[in-house]
PDB file of C-alpha atoms in Angstrom:
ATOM      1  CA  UNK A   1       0.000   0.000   0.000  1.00 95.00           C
ATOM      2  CA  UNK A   2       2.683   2.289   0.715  1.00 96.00           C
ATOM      3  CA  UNK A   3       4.412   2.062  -2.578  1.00 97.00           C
ATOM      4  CA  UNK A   4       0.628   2.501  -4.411  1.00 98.00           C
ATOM      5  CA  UNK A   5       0.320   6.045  -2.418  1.00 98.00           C
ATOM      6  CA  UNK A   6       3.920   7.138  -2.800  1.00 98.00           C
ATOM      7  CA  UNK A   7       3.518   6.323  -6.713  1.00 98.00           C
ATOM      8  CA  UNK A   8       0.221   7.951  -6.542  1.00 98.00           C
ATOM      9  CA  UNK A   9       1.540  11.234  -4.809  1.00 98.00           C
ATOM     10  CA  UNK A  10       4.224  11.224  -7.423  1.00 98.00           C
ATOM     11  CA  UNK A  11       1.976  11.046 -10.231  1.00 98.00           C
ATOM     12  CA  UNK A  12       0.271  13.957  -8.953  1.00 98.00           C
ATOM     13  CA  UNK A  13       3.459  16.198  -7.907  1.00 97.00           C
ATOM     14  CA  UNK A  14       5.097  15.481 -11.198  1.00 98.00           C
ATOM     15  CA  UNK A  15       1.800  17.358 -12.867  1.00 98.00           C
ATOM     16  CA  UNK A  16       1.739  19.751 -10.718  1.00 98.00           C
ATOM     17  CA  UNK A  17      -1.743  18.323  -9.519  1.00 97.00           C
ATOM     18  CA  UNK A  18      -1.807  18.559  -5.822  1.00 94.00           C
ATOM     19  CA  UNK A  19      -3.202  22.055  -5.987  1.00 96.00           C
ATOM     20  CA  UNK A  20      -6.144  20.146  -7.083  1.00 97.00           C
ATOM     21  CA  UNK A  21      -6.299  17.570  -5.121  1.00 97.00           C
ATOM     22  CA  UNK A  22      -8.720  19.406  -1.992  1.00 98.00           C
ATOM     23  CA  UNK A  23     -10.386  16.717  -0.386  1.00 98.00           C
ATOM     24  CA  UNK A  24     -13.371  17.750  -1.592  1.00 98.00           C
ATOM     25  CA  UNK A  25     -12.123  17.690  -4.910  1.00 98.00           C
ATOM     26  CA  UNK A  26     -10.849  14.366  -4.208  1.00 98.00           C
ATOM     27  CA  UNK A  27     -14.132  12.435  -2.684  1.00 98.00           C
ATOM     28  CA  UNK A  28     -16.052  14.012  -5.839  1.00 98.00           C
ATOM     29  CA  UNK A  29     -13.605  12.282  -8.092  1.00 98.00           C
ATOM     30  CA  UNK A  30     -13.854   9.502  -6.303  1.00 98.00           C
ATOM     31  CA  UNK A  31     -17.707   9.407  -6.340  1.00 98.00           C
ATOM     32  CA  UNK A  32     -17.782   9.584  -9.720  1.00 98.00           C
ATOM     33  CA  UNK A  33     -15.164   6.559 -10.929  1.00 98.00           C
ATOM     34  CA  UNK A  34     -17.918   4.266  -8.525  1.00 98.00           C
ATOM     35  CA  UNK A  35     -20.844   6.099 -10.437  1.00 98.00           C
ATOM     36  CA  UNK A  36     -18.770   4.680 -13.487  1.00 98.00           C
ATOM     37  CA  UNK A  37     -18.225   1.222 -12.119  1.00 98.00           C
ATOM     38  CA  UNK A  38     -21.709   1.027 -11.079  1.00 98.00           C
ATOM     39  CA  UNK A  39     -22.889   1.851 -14.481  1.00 98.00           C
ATOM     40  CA  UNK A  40     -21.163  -1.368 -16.004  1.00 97.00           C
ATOM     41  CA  UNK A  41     -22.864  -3.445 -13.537  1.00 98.00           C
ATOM     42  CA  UNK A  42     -26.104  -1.002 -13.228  1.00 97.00           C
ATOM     43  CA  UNK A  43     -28.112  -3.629 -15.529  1.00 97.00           C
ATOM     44  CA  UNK A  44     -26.819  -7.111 -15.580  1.00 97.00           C
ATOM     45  CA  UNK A  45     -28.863  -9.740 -13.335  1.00 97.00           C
ATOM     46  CA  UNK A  46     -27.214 -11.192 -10.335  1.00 97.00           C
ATOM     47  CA  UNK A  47     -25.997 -13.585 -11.797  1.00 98.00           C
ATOM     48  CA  UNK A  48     -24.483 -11.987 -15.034  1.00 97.00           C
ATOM     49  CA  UNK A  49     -22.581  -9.472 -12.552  1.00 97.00           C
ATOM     50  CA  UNK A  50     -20.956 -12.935 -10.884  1.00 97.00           C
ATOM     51  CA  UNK A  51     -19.931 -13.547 -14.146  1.00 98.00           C
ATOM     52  CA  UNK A  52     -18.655 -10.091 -15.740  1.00 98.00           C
ATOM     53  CA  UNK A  53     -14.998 -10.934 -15.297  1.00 98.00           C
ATOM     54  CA  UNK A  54     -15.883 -13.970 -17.915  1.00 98.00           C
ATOM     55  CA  UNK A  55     -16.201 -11.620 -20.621  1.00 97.00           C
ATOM     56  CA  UNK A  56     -13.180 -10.053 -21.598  1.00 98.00           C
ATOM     57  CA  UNK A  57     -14.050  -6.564 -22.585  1.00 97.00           C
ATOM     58  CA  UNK A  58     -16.191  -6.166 -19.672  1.00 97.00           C
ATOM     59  CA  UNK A  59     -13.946  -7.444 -17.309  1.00 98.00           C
ATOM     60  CA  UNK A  60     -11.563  -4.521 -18.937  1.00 98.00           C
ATOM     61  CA  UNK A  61     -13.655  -1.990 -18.063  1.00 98.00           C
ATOM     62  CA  UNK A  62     -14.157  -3.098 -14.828  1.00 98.00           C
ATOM     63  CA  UNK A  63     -10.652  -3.580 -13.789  1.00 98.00           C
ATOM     64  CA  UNK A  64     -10.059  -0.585 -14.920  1.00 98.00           C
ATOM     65  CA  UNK A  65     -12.981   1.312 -13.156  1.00 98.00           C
ATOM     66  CA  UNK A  66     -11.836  -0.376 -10.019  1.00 98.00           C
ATOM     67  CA  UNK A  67      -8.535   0.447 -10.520  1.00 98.00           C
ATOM     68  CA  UNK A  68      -9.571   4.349 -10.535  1.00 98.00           C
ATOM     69  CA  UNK A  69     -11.923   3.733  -7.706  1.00 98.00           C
ATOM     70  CA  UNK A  70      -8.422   2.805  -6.211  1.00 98.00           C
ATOM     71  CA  UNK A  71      -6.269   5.576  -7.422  1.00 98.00           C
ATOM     72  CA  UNK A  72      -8.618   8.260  -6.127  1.00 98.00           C
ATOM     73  CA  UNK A  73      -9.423   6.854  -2.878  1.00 98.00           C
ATOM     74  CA  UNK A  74      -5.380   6.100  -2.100  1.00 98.00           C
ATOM     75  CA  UNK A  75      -4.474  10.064  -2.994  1.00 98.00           C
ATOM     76  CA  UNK A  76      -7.686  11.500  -0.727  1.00 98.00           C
ATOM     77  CA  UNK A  77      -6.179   8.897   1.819  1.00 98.00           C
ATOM     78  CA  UNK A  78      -2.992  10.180   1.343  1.00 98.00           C
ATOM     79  CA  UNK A  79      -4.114  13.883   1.609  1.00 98.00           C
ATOM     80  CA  UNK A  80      -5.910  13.502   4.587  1.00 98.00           C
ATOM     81  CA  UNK A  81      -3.031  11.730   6.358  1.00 98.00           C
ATOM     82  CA  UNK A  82      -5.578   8.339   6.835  1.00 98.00           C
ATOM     83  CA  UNK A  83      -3.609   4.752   6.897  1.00 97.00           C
ATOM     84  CA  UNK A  84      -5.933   2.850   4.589  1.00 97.00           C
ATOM     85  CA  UNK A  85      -5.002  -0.320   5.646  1.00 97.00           C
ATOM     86  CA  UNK A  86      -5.083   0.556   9.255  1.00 98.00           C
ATOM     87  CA  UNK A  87      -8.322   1.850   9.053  1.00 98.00           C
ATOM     88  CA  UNK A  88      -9.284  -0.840   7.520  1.00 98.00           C
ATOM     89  CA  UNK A  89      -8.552  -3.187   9.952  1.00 98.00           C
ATOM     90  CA  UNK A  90      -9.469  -1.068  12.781  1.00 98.00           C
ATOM     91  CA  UNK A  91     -13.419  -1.180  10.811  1.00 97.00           C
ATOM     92  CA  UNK A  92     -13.456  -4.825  10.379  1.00 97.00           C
ATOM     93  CA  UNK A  93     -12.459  -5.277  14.323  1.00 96.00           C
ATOM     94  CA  UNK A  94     -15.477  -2.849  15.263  1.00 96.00           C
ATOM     95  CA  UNK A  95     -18.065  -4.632  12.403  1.00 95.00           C
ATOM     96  CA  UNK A  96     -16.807  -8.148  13.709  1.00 94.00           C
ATOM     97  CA  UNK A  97     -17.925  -7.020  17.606  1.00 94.00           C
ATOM     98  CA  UNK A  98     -21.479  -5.660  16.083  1.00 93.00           C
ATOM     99  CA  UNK A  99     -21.937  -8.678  13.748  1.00 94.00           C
ATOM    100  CA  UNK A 100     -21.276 -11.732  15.807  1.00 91.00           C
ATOM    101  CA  UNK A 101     -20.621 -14.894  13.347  1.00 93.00           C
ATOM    102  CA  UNK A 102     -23.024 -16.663  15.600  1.00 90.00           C
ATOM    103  CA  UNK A 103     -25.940 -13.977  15.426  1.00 88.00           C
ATOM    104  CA  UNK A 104     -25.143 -12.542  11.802  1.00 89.00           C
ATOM    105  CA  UNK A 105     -24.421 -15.305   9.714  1.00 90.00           C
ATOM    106  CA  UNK A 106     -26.393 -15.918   6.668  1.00 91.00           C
ATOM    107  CA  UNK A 107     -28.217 -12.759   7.278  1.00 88.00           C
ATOM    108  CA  UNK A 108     -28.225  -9.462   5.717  1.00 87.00           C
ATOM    109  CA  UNK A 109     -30.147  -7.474   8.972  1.00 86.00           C
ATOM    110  CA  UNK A 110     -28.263  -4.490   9.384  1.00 80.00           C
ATOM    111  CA  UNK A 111     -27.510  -3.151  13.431  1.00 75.00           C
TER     112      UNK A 111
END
């Protein structure tokens, strides 16, 4: 992860992009790459969206709408000082004590 946000970072610096890169500016890009990934899955049945990676030139687009989903969220990460994989953890530790396997598996119910 490290070597993602300090290639990230560089990208931007070496553009001169980081005047740009509010987190505002940031989140808004980022909203918009999932509207885009969204889109390629917005009308395919459950089980054709299980499938997309079959197809090769859908499975292009979505790699590569993920991978901007990625980009942007690293760099507002980045910007706003926030260890993604830290907080990541840190999440999954506080969902795992209000979604006990024994009382939330196989359910969707949200607490």
């Amino acid at each position: 992860m490290d070597d993602l946000t300090a290639r990230v970072r560089a990208f931007a610096e070496e553009r001169d992009w980081q005047q740009f890169h509010t987190p505002k500016n940031l989140a808004m890009a980022l909203a918009g790459e999932v509207g885009e990934l969204l889109a390629e899955l917005q009308w395919l049945t459950p089980a054709q969206s299980a499938a997309v990676m079959d197809d090769p030139e859908a499975g292009a687009r979505i790699r590569a709408e993920i991978a901007d989903v990625m980009i942007y969220l690293t760099r507002l990460a980045d910007v706003l000082g926030i260890d993604l994989v830290e907080s990541a953890v840190t999440k999954l530790a506080e969902v795992a004590v209000r979604y006990p396997v024994e009382q939330a598996k196989g359910s969707a119910t949200k607490r």
